Coordinates of C-alpha atoms in Angstrom, one line a residue:
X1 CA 0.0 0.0 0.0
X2 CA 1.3 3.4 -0.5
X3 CA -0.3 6.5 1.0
X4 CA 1.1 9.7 -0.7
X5 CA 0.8 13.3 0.2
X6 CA 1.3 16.5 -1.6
X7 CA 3.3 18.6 0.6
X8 CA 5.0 17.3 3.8
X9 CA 3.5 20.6 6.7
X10 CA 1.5 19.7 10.0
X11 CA -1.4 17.9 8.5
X12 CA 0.2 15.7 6.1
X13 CA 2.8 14.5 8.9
X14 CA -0.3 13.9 11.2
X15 CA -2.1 11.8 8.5
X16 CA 1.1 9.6 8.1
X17 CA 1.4 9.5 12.2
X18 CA -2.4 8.6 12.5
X19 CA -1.6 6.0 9.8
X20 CA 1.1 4.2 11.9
X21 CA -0.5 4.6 14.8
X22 CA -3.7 2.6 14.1
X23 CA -1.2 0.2 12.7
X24 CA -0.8 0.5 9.3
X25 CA 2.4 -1.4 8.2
X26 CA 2.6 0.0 4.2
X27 CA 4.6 2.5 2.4
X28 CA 4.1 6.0 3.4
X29 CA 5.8 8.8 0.9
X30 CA 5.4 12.1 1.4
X31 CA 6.4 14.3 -1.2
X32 CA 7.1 18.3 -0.3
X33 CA 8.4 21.6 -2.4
X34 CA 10.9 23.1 0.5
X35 CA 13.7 20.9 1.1
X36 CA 13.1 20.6 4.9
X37 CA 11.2 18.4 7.1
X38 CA 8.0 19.6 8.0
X39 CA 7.9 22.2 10.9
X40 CA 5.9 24.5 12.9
X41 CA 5.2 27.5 10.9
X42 CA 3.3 29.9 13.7
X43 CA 6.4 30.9 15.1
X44 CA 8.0 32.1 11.6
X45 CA 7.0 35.4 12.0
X46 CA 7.3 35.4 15.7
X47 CA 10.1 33.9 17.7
X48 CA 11.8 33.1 14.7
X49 CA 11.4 36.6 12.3
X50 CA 12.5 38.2 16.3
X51 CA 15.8 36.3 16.4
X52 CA 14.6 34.5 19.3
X53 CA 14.2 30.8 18.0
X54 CA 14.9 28.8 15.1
X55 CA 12.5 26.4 13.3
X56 CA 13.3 23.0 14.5
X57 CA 11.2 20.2 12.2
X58 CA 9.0 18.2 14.1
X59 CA 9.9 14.4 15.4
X60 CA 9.3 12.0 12.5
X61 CA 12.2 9.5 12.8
X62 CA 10.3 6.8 14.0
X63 CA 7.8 6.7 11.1
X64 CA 9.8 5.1 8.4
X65 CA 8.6 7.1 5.8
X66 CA 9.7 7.5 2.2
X67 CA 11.0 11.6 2.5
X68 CA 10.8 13.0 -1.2
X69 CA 11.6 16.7 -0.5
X70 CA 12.5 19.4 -2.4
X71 CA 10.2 18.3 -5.3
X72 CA 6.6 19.1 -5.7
X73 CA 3.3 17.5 -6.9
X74 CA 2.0 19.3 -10.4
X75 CA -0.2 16.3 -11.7
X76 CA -3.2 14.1 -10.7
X77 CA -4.8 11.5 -12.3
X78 CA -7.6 9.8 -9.6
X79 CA -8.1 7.3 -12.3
X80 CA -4.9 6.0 -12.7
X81 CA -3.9 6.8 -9.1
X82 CA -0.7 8.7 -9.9
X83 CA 0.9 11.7 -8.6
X84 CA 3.0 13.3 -11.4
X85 CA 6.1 15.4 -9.7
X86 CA 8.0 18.4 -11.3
X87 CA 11.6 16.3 -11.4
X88 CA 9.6 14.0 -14.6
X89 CA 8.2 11.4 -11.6
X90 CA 5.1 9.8 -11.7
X91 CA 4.2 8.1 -8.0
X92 CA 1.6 5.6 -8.2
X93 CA -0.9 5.3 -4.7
X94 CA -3.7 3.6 -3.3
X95 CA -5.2 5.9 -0.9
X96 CA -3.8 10.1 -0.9
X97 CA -3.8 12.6 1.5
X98 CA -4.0 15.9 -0.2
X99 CA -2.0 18.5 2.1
X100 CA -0.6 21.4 0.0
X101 CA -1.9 24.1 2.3
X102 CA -1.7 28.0 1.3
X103 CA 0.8 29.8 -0.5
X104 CA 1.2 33.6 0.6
X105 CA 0.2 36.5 -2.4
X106 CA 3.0 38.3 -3.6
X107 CA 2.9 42.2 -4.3
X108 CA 0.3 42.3 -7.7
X109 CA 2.0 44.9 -9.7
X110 CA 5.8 45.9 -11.0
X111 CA 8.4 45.8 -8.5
X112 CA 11.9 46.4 -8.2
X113 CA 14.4 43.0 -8.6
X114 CA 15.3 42.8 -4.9
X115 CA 13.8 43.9 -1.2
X116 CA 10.1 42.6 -1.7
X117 CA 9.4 39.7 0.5
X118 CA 6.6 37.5 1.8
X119 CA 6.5 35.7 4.9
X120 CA 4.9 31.5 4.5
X121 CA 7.9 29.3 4.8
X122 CA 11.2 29.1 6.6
X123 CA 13.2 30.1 3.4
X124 CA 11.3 33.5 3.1
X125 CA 12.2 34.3 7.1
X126 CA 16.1 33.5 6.0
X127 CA 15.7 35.6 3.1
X128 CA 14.6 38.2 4.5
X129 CA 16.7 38.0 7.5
X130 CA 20.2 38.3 5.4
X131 CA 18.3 42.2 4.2
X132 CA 18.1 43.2 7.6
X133 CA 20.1 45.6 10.1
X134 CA 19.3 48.3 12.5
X135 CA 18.8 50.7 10.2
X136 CA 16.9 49.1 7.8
X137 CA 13.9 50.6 6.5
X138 CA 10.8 48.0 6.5
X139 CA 7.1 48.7 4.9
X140 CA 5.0 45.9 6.0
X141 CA 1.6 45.6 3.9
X142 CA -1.2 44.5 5.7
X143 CA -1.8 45.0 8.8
X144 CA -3.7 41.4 10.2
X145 CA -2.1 38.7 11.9
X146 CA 1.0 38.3 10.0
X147 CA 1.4 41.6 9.3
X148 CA 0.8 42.7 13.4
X149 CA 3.5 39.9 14.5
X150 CA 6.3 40.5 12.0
X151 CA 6.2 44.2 12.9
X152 CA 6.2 43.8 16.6
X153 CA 9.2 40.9 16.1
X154 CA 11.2 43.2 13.7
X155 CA 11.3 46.2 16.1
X156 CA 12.1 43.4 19.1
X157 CA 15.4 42.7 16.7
X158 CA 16.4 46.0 16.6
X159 CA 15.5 47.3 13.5
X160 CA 14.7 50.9 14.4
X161 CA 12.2 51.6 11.3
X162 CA 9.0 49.6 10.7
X163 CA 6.2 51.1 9.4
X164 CA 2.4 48.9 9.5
X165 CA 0.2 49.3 6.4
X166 CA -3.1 48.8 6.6
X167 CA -6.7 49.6 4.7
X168 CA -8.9 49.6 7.6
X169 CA -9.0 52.0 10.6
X170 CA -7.3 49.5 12.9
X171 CA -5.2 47.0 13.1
X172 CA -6.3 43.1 13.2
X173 CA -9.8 43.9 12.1
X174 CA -11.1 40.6 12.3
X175 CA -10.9 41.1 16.1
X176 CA -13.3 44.0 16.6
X177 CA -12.8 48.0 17.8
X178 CA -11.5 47.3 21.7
X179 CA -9.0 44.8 20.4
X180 CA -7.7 47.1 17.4
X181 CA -7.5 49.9 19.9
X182 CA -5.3 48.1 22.0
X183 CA -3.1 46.5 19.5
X184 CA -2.5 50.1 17.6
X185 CA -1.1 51.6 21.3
X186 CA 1.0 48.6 21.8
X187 CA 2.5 49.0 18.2
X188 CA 2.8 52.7 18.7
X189 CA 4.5 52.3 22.3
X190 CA 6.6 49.8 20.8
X191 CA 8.0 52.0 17.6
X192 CA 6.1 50.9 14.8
X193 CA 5.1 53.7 12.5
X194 CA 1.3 53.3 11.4
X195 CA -0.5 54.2 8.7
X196 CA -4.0 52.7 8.9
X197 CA -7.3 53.4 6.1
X198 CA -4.6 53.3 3.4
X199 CA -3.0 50.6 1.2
X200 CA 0.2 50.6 -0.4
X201 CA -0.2 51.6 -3.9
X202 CA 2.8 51.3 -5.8
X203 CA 6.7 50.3 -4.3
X204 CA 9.4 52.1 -6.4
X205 CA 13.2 51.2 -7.1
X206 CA 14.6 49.3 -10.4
X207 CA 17.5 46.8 -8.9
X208 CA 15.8 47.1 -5.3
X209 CA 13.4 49.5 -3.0
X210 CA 13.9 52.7 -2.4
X211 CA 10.4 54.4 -1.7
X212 CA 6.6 52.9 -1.1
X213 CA 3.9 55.3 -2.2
X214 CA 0.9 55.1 0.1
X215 CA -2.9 55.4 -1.0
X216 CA -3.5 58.3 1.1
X217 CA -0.3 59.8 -1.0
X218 CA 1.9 59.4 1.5
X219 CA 6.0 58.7 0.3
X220 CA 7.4 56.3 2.5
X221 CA 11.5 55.9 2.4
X222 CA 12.1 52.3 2.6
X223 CA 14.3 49.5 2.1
X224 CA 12.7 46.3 2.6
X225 CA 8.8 45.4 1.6
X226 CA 7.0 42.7 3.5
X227 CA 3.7 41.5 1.8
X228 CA 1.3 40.4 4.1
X229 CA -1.6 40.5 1.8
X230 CA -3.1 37.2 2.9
X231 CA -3.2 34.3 0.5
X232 CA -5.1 31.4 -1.3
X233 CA -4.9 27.5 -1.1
X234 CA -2.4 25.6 -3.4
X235 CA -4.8 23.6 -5.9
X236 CA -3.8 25.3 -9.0
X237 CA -2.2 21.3 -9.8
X238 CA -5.7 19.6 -9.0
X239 CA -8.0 22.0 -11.2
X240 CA -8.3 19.5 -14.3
X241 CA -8.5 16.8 -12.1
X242 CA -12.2 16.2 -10.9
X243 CA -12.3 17.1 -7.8
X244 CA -15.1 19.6 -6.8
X245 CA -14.1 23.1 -4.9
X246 CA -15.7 25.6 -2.8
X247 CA -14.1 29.0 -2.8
X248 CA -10.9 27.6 -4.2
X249 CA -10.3 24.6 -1.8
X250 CA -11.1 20.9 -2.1
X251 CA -14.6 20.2 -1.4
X252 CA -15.1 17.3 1.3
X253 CA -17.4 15.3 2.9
X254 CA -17.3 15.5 7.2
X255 CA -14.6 13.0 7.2
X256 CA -12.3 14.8 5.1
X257 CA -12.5 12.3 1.9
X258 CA -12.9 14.5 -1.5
X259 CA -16.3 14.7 -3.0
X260 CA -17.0 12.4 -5.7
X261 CA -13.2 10.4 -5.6
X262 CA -12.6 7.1 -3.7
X263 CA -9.2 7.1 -2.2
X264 CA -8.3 10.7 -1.5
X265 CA -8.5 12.6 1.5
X266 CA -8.1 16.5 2.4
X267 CA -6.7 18.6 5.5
X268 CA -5.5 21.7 6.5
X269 CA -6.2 25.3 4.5
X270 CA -6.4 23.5 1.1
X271 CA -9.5 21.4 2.3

């Protein structure tokens, strides 16, 4: 038996744990983009982004699965029962878990070659780590979760200059008025810049940033851009495959198999 996944993060490695734990003796692959084991992504722009932690992958030695990392799924044919992988692979499986999560969205318009970041994996925090220093100047877009915690870790590093984009009146809007309110006056006490009922329009610089104009027309000085615009589940590889969606994810009945397929399964934000 093999029992394949798309992308080795926290759900996948729990489907291949639930799998050995209720004593299934088959082969288990599991087949991921990033070249690292799977690992706890919360803390990336937290403890991590602050310099306060590193990403450690979670325990998976005693599993005795097939690691296929650095490769990615691109093909599905339910049919056949084969996973088709971007090194010319083709995987064949009996039962699959899909687990490609979310992918972040990048800035939408022209941009210089270097300084424009975004903030979903542990190769992003590293690349954006080796851009800063004290006196780097950082524009964060969006001002929700990941936007909030990567400006409040950035100014725990050090770096003296972060300014928190955002289109609505307050921070983390999701959470209501009293919460905003308090969250802005922690930012503010803590150094962040913000700039709140406006969006970043346009981010200027040709080989890398130099200056972020702001919807309210407001010219922002800046070296580093950090998009966190939000983002959208990764099944862009399982559109031609017959699989039903709602609102971009894979549609599934309440035990997590995929509508209308025998032998797939989906968890996490692609599900």
């Amino acid at each position: 038996d093999l029992a394949q996944r798309s992308a080795p993060g926290h759900p996948g490695l729990r489907a291949a744990e639930a799998l050995r734990d209720g004593g299934f003796p088959g082969r288990i692959t599991l087949v991921g983009q990033e070249p690292h084991r799977p690992y706890n992504r919360p803390p990336l722009s937290k403890q991590v982004l602050a310099g306060k932690a590193s990403s450690r992958p979670f325990p998976a030695d005693d599993l005795a699965v097939d690691w296929q990392l650095g490769t990615a799924a691109i093909t599905l044919d339910p049919g056949a029962r084969t996973v088709g992988l971007d090194d010319g692979r083709t995987l064949d499986y009996e039962a699959l878990v899909i687990a490609t999560g979310s992918r972040a969205a990048g800035w939408p318009g022209p941009m210089p070659a270097t300084g424009v970041h975004t903030l979903r994996s542990l190769d992003d925090v590293q690349g954006l780590d080796r851009e800063l220093a004290p006196d780097t100047r950082v524009v964060i877009a969006g001002a929700g979760f990941l936007g909030s915690e990567a400006a409040c870790s950035l100014r725990t590093r050090g770096v003296r200059e972060v300014h928190l984009v955002g289109r609505s009146a307050l921070p983390l809007p999701a959470l209501g008025t009293a919460i905003g309110e308090r969250v802005a006056a922690r930012h503010r006490a803590h150094g962040v810049q913000l700039h709140l009922g406006t969006t970043v329009d346009a981010i200027g610089g040709t080989d890398r940033v130099h200056t972020v104009l702001l919807g309210d027309g407001t010219r922002v000085e800046a070296d580093v851009v950090l998009c966190a615009l939000g983002g959208a589940p990764n099944t862009g590889w399982l559109v031609a495959t017959g699989l039903t969606f709602h609102q971009g994810r894979v549609l599934c009945e309440a035990d997590c198999t995929a509508v209308g397929i025998d032998g797939i399964v989906a968890a996490g934000d692609v599900a």
